[in-house]
PDB file of C-alpha atoms in Angstrom:
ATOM      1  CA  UNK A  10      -3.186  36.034 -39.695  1.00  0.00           C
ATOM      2  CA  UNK A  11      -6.936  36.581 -38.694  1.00  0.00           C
ATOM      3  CA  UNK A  12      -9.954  36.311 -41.942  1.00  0.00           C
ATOM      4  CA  UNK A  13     -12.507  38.144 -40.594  1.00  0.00           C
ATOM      5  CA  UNK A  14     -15.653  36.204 -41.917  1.00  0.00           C
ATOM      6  CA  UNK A  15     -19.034  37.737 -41.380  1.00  0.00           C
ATOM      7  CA  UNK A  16     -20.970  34.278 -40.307  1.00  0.00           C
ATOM      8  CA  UNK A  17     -21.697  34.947 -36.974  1.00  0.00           C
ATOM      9  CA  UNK A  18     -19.045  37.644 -36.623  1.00  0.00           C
ATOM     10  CA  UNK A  19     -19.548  41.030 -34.626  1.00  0.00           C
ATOM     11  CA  UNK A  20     -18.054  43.303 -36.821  1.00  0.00           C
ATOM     12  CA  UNK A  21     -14.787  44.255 -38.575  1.00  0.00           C
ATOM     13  CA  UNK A  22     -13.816  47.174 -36.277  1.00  0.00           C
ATOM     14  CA  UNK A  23     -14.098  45.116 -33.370  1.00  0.00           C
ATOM     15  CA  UNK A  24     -12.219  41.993 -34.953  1.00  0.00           C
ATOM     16  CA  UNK A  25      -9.486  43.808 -36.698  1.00  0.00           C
ATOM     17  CA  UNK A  26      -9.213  46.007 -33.049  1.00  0.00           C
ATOM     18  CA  UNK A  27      -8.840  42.832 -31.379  1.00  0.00           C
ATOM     19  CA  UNK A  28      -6.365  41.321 -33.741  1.00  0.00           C
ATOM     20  CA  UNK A  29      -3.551  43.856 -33.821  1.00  0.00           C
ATOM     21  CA  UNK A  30      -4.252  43.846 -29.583  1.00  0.00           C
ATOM     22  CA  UNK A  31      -3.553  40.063 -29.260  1.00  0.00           C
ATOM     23  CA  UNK A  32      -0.165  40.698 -31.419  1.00  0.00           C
ATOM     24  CA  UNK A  33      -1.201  38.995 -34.306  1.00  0.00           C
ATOM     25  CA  UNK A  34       0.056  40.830 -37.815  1.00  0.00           C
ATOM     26  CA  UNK A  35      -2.613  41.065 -40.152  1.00  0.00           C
ATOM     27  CA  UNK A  36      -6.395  40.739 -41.006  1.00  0.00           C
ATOM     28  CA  UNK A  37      -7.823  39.050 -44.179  1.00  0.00           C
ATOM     29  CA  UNK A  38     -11.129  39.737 -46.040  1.00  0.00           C
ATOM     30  CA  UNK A  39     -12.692  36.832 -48.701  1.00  0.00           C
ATOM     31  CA  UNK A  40     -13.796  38.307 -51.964  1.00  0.00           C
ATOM     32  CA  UNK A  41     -16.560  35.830 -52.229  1.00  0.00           C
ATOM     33  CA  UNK A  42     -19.645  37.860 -52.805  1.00  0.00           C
ATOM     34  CA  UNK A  43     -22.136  34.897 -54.612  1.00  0.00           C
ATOM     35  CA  UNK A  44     -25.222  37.055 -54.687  1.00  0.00           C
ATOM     36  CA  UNK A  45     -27.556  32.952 -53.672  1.00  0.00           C
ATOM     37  CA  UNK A  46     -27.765  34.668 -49.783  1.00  0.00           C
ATOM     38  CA  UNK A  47     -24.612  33.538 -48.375  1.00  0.00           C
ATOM     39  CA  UNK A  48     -22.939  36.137 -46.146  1.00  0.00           C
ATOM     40  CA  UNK A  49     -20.380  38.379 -47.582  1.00  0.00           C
ATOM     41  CA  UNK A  50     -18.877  41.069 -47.028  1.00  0.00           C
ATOM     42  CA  UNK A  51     -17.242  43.429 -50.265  1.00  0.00           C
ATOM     43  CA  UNK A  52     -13.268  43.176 -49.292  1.00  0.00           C
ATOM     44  CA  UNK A  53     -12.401  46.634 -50.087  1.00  0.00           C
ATOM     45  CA  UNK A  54     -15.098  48.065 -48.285  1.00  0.00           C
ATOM     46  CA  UNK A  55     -14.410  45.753 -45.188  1.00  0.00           C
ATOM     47  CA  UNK A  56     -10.977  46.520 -45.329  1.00  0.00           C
ATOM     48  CA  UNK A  57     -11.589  49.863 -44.900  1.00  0.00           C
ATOM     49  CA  UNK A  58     -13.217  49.770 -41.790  1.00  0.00           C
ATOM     50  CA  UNK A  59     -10.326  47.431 -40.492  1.00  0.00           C
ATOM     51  CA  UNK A  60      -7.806  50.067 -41.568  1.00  0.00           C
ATOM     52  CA  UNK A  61      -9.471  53.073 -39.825  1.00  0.00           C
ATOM     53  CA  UNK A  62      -9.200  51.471 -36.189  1.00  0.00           C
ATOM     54  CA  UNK A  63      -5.798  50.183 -36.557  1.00  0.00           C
ATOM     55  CA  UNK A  64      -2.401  51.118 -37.445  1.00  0.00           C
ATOM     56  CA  UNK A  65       0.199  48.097 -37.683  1.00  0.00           C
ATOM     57  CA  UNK A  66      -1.538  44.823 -39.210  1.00  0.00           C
ATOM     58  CA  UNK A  67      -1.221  43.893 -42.932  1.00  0.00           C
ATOM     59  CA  UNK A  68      -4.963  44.469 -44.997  1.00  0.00           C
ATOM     60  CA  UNK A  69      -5.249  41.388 -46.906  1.00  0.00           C
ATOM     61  CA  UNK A  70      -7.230  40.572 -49.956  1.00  0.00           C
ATOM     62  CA  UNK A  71      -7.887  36.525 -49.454  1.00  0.00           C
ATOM     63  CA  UNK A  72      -8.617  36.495 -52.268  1.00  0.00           C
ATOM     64  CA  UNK A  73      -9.524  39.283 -54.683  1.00  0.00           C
ATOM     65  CA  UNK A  74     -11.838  37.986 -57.712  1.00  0.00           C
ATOM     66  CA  UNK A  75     -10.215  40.075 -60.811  1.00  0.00           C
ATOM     67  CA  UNK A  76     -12.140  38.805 -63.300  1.00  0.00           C
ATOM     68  CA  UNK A  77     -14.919  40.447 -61.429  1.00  0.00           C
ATOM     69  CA  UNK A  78     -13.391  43.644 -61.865  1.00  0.00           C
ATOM     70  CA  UNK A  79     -13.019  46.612 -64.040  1.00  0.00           C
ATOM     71  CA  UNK A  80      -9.093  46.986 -63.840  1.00  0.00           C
ATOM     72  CA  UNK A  81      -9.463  50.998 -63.053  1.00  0.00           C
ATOM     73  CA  UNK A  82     -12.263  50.835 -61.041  1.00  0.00           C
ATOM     74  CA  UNK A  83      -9.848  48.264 -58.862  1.00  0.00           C
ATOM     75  CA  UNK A  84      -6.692  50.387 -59.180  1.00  0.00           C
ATOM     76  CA  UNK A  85      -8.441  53.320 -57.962  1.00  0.00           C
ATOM     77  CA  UNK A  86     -10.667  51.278 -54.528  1.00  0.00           C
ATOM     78  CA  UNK A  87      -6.518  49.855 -53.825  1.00  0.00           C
ATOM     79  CA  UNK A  88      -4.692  52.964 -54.366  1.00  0.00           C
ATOM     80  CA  UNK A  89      -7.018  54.297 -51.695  1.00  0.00           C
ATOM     81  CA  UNK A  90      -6.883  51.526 -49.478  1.00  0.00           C
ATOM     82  CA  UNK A  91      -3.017  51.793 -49.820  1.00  0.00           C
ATOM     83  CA  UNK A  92      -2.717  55.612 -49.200  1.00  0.00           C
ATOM     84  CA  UNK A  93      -4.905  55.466 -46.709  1.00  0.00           C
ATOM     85  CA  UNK A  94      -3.742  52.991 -44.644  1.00  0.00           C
ATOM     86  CA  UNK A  95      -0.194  53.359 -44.919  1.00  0.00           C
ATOM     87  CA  UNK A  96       0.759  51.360 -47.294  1.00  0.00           C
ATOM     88  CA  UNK A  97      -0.550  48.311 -45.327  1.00  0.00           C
ATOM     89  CA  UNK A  98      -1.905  46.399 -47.986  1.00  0.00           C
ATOM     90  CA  UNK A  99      -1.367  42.957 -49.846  1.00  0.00           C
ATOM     91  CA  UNK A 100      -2.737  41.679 -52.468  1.00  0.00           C
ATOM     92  CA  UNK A 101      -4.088  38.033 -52.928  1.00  0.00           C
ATOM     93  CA  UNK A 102      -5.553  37.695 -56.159  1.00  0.00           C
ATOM     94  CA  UNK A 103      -7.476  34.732 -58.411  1.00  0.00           C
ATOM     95  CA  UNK A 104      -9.307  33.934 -61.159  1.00  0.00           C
ATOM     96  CA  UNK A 105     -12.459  33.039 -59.320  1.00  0.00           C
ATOM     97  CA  UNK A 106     -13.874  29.989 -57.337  1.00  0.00           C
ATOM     98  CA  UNK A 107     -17.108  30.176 -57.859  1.00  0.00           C
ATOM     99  CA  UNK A 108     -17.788  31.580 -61.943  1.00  0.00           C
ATOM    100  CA  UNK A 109     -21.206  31.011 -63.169  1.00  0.00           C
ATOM    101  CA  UNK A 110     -22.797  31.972 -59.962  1.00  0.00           C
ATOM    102  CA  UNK A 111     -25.662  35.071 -59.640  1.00  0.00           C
ATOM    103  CA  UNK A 112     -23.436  37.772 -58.895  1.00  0.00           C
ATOM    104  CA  UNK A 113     -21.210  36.835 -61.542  1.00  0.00           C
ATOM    105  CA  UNK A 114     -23.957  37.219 -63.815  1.00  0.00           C
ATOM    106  CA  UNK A 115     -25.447  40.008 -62.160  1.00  0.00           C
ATOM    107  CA  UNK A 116     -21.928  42.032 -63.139  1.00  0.00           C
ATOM    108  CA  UNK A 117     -21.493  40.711 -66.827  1.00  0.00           C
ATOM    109  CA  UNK A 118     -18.461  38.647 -65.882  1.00  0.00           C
ATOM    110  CA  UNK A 119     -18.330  35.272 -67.722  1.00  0.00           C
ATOM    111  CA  UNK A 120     -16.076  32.397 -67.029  1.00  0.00           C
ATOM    112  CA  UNK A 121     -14.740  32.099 -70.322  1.00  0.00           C
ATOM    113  CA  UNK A 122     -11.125  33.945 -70.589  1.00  0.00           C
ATOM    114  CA  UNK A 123     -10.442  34.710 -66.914  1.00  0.00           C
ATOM    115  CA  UNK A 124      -7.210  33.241 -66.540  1.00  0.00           C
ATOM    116  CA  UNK A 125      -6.224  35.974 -69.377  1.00  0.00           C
ATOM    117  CA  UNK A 126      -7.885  38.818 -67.476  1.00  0.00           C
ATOM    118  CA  UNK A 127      -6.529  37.995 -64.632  1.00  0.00           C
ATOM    119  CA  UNK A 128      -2.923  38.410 -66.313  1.00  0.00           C
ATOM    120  CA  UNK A 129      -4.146  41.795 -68.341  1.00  0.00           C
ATOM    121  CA  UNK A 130      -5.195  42.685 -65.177  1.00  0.00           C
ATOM    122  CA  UNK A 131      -1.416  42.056 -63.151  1.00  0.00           C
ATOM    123  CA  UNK A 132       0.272  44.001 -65.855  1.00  0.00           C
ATOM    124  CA  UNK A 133      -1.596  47.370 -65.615  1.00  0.00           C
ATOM    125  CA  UNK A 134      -2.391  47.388 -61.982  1.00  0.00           C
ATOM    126  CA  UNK A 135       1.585  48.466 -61.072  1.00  0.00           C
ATOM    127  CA  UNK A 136       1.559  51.229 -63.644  1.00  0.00           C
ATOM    128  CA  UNK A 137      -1.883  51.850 -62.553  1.00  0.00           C
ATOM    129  CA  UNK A 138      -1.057  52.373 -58.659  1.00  0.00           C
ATOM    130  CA  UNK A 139       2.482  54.417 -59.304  1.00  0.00           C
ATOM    131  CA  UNK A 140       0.443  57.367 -61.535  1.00  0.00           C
ATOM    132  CA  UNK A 141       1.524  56.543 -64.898  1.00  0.00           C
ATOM    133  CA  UNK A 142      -0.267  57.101 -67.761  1.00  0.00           C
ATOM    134  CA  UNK A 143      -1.362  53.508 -68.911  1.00  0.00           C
ATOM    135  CA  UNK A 144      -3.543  52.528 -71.750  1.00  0.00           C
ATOM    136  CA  UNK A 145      -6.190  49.874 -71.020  1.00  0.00           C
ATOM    137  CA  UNK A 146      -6.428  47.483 -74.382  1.00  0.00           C
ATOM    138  CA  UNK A 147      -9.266  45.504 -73.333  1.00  0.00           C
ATOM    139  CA  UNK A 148     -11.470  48.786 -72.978  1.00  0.00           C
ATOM    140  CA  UNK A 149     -13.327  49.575 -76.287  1.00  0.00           C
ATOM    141  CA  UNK A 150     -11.593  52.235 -77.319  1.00  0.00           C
ATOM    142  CA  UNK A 151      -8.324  52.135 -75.508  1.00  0.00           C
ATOM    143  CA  UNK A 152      -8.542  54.773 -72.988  1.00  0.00           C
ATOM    144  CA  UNK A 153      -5.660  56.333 -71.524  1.00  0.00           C
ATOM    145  CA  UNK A 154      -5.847  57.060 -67.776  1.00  0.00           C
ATOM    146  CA  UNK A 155      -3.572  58.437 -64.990  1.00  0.00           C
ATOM    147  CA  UNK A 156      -4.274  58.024 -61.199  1.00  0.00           C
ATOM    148  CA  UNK A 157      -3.319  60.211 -58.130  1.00  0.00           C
ATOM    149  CA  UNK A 158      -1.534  60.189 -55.805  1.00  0.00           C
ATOM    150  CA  UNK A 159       0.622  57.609 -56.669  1.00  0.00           C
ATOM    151  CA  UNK A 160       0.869  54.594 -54.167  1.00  0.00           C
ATOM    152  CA  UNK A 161       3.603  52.020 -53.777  1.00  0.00           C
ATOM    153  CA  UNK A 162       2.390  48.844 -55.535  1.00  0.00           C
ATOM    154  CA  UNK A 163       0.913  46.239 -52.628  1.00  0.00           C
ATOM    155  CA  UNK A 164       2.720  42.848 -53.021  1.00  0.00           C
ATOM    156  CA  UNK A 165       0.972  40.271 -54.912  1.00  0.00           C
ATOM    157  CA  UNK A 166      -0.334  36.914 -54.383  1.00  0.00           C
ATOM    158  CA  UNK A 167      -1.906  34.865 -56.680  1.00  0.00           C
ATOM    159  CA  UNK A 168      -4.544  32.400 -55.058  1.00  0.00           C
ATOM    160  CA  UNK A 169      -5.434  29.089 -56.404  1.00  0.00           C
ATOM    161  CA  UNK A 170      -3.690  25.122 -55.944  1.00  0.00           C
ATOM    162  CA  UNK A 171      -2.852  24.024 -59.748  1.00  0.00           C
ATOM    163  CA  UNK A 172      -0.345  23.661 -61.670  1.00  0.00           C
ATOM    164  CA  UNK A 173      -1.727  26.697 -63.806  1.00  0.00           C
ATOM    165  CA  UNK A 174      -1.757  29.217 -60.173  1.00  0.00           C
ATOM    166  CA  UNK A 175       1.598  28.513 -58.889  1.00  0.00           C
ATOM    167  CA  UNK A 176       2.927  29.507 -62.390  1.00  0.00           C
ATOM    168  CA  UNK A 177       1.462  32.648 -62.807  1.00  0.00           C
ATOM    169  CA  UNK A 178       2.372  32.870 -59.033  1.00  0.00           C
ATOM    170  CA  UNK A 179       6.046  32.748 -60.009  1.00  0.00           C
ATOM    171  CA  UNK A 180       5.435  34.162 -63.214  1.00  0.00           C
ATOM    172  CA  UNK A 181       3.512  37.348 -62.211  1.00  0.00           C
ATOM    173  CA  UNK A 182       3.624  37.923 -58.712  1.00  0.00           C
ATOM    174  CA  UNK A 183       5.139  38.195 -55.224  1.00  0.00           C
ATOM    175  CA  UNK A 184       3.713  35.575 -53.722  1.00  0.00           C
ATOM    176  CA  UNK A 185       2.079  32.208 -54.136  1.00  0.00           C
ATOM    177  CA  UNK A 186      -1.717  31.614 -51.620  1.00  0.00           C
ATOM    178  CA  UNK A 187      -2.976  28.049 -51.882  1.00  0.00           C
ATOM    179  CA  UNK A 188      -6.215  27.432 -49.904  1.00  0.00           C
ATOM    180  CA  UNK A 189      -7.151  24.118 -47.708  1.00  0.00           C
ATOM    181  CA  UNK A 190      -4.114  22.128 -49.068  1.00  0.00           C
ATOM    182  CA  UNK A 191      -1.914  19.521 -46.091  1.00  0.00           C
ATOM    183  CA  UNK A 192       1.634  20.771 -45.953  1.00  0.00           C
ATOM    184  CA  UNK A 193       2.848  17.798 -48.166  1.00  0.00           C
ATOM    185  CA  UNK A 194       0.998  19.757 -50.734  1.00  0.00           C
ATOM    186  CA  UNK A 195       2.298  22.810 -49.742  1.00  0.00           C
ATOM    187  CA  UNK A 196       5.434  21.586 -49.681  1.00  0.00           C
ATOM    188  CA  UNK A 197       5.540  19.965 -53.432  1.00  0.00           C
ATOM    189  CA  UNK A 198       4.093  23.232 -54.460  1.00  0.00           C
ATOM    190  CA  UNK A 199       6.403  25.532 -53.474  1.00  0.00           C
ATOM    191  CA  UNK A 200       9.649  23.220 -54.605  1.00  0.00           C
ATOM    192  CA  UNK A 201       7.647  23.999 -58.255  1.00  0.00           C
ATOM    193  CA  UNK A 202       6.964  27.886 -57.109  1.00  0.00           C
ATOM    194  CA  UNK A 203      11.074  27.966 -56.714  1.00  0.00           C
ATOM    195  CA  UNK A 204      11.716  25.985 -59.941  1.00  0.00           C
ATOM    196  CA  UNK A 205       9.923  28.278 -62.225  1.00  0.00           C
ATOM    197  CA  UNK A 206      10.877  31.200 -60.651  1.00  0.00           C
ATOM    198  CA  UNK A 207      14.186  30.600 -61.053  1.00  0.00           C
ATOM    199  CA  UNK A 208      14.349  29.093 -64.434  1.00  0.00           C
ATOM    200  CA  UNK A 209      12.729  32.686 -65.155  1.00  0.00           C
ATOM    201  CA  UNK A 210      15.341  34.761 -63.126  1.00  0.00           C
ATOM    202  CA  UNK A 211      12.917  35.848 -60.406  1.00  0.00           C
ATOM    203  CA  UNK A 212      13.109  35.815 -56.969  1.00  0.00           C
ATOM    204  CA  UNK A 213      11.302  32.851 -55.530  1.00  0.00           C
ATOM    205  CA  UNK A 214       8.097  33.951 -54.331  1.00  0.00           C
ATOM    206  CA  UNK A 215       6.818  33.800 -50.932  1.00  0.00           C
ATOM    207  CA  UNK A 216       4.030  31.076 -49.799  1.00  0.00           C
ATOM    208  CA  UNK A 217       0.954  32.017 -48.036  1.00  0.00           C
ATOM    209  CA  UNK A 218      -1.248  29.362 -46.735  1.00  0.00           C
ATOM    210  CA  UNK A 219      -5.034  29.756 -46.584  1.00  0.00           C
ATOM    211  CA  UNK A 220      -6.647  27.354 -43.476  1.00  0.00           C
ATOM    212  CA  UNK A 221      -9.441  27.391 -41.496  1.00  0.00           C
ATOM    213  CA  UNK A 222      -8.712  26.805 -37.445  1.00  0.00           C
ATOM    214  CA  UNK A 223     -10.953  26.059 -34.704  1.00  0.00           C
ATOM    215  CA  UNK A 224      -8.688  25.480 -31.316  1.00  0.00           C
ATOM    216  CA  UNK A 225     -10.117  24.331 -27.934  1.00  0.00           C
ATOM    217  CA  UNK A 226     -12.326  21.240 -27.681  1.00  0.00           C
ATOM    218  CA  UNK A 227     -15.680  22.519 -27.157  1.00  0.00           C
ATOM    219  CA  UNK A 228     -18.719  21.159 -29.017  1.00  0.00           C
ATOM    220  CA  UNK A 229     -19.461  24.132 -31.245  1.00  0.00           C
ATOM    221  CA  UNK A 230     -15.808  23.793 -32.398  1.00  0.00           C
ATOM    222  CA  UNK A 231     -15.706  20.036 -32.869  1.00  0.00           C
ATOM    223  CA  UNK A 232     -18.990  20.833 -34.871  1.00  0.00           C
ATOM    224  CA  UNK A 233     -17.273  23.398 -36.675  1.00  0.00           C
ATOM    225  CA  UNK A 234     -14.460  21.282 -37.563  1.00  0.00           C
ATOM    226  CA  UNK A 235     -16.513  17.874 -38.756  1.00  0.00           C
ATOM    227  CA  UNK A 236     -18.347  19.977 -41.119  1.00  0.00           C
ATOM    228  CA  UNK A 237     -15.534  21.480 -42.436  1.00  0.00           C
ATOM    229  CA  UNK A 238     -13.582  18.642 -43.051  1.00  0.00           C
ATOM    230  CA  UNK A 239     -16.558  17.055 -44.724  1.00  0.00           C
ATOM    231  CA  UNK A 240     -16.932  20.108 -46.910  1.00  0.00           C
ATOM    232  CA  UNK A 241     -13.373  19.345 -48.193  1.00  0.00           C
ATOM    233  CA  UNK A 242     -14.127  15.757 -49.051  1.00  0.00           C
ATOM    234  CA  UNK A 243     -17.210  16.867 -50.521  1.00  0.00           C
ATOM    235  CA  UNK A 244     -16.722  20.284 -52.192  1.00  0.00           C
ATOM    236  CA  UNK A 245     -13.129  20.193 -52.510  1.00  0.00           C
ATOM    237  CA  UNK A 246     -12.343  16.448 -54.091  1.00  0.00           C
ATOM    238  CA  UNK A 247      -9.874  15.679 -50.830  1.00  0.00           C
ATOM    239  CA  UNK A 248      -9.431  12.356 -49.329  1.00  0.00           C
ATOM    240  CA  UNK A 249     -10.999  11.244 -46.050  1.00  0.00           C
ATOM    241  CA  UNK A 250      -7.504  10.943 -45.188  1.00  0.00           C
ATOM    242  CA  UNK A 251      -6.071  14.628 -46.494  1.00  0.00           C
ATOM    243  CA  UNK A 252      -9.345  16.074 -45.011  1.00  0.00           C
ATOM    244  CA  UNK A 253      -8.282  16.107 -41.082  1.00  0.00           C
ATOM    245  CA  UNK A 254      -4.616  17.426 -42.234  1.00  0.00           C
ATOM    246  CA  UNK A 255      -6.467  21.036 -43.204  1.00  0.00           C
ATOM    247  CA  UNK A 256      -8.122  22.149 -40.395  1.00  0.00           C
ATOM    248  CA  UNK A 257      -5.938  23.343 -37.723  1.00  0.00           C
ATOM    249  CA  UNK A 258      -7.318  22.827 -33.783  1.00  0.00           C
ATOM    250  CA  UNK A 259      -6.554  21.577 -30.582  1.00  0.00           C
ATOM    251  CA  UNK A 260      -4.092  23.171 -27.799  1.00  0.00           C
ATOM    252  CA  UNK A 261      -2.321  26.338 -28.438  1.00  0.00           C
ATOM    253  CA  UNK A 262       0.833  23.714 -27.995  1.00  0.00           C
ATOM    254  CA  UNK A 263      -0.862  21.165 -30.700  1.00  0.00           C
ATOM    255  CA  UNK A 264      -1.425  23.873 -33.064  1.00  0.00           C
ATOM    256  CA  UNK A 265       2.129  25.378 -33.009  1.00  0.00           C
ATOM    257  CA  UNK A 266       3.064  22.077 -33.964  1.00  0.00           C
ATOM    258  CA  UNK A 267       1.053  22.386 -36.937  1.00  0.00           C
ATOM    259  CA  UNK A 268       2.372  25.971 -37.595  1.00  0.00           C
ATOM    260  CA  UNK A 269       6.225  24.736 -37.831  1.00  0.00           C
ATOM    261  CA  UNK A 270       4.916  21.943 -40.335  1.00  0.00           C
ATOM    262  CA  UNK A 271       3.391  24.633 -43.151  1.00  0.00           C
ATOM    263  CA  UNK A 272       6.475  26.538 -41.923  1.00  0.00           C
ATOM    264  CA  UNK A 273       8.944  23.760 -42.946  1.00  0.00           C
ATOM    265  CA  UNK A 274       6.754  23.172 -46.045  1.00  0.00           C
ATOM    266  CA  UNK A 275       7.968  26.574 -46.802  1.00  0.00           C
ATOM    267  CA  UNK A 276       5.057  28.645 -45.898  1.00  0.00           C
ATOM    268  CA  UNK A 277       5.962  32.469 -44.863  1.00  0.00           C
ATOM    269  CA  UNK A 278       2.675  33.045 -43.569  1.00  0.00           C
ATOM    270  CA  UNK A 279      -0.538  31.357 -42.345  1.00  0.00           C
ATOM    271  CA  UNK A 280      -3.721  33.137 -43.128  1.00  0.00           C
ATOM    272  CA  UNK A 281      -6.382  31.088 -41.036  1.00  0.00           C
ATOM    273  CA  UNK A 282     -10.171  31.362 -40.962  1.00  0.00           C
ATOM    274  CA  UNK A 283     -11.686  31.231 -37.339  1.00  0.00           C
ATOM    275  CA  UNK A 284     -14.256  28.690 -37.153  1.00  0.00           C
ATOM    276  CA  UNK A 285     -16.772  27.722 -33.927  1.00  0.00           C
ATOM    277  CA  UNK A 286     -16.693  28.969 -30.472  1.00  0.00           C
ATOM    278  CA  UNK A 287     -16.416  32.845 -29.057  1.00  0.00           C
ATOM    279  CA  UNK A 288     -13.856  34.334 -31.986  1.00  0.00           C
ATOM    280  CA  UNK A 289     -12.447  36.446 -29.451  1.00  0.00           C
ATOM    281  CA  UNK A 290     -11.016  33.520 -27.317  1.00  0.00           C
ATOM    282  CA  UNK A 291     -10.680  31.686 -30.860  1.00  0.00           C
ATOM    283  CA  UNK A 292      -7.912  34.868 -31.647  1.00  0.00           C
ATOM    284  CA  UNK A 293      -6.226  34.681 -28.278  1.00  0.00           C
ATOM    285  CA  UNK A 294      -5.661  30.639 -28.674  1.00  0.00           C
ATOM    286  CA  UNK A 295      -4.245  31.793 -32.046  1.00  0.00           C
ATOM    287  CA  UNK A 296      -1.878  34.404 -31.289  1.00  0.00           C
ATOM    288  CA  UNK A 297      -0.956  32.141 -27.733  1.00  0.00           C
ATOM    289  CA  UNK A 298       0.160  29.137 -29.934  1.00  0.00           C
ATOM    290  CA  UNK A 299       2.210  31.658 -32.454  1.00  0.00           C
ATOM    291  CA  UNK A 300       4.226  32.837 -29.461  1.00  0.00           C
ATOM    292  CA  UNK A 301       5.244  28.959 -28.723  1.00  0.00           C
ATOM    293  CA  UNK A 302       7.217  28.873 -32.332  1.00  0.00           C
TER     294      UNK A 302
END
């Protein structure tokens, strides 16, 4: 329930220590290495270090960039991850925010086609992760591979807010994870998440919600929190009156309230970015206003 950014963050022992402590049931990683000097951390590495110091939160991927990715390389840094760990992990995937940018480059992935990667991409991983011999098509010359041991496949999330994600969502995968969206998104979303699913006899996937939260009133959060919601209105095309419905703050009692809204938009799970102010007391305020639901 806890991303573990890097700005201004101790480490992800510490965090993901104090995380599973406070009660809280899993920690997130961003795959958002842009390669322009913005902190980053790599997700699979980070998740490692949260997985060696704990033993009963989720390791999430929030998101992981698969068009980024050489599909074996991947299967074999997750089947690790998963063995591990425990079998601890899941798996939010996407296409990629942020294509055209240095370290996109700097790994030969282009924009073009990534949407069709990503797919390619969801179909071998499973056989991938349970040992079976696969052949990879979009590998000059079609090699054949087989990985040990054999994991259980993670469950599967595909990130993104259009039309386009929540239909591979329902498509594809286990799970739906829209990002900075109000719950009247959320909630129109995951009526069409249910719709497709079942018009393709699937189970309706789950809904995980990606926010950023800052609770408490001090200045550095109500910093924190104007420059966030101007981000969204800026970066993210939102209205100046969507923007304040994103960012979840105030009392522990205030933001339970906003928990049972995503919750009766039909979000499963909250997966919220700590922003301003000491993160430790940030967690506690976090896992205090869960207990209120």
């Amino acid at each position: 329930m806890a991303d573990l950014a890097p700005k201004g963050f101790p480490g992800m022992a510490a965090g993901a220590r104090h995380v599973e402590q406070t009660g809280l049931d899993s920690v997130s990683v961003s795959d958002f290495v842009m390669g322009n000097g913005t902190p980053a951390l790599e997700a699979t590495v980070a998740l490692s270090a949260a997985a060696a110091v704990t033993e009963r939160v989720e390791l999430r991927f929030a998101l992981m960039v698969l068009p980024l990715r050489n599909v074996a390389w991947t299967a074999a840094q997750i089947g690790t991850l998963q063995h591990l760990s425990g079998n601890r992990v899941v798996l939010g995937v996407g296409s990629g925010g942020a294509p055209g940018t240095p370290f996109w480059q700097a790994v030969g992935a282009v924009p073009e086609g990534r949407n069709a990667r990503l797919v390619s991409s969801l179909e071998l991983l499973p056989k991938l992760l349970a040992g079976e011999e696969t052949t990879l098509p979009d590998v000059p010359g079609g090699p054949t591979l087989t990985l040990a041991p054999a994991v259980p496949a993670p469950p599967v999330l595909i990130g993104g807010n259009s039309d386009g994600a929540i239909r591979r969502a329902a498509l594809y995968a286990d799970g739906w994870l829209p990002s900075m969206a109000p719950a009247a998104t959320v909630a129109r979303g995951t009526a069409r998440l249910r719709e497709i699913a079942e018009e393709a006899g699937r189970p309706a996937p789950s809904t995980t919600v990606w926010l950023h939260a800052g609770l408490g009133d001090e200045e550095s959060v109500r910093t924190a929190r104007a420059a966030f919601e101007r981000s969204l209105v800026d970066m993210y095309g939102l209205s100046p009156e969507e923007a304040p419905l994103v960012p979840i703050g105030g009392t522990p009692k205030e933001a339970a309230e906003r928990f049972a809204a995503y919750a009766e938009a039909g979000a499963d799970h909250l997966d919220l970015v700590v922003d301003g102010g000491d993160w430790q007391r940030q967690v506690e305020l976090i896992a205090e206003a869960r207990a209120l639901l």
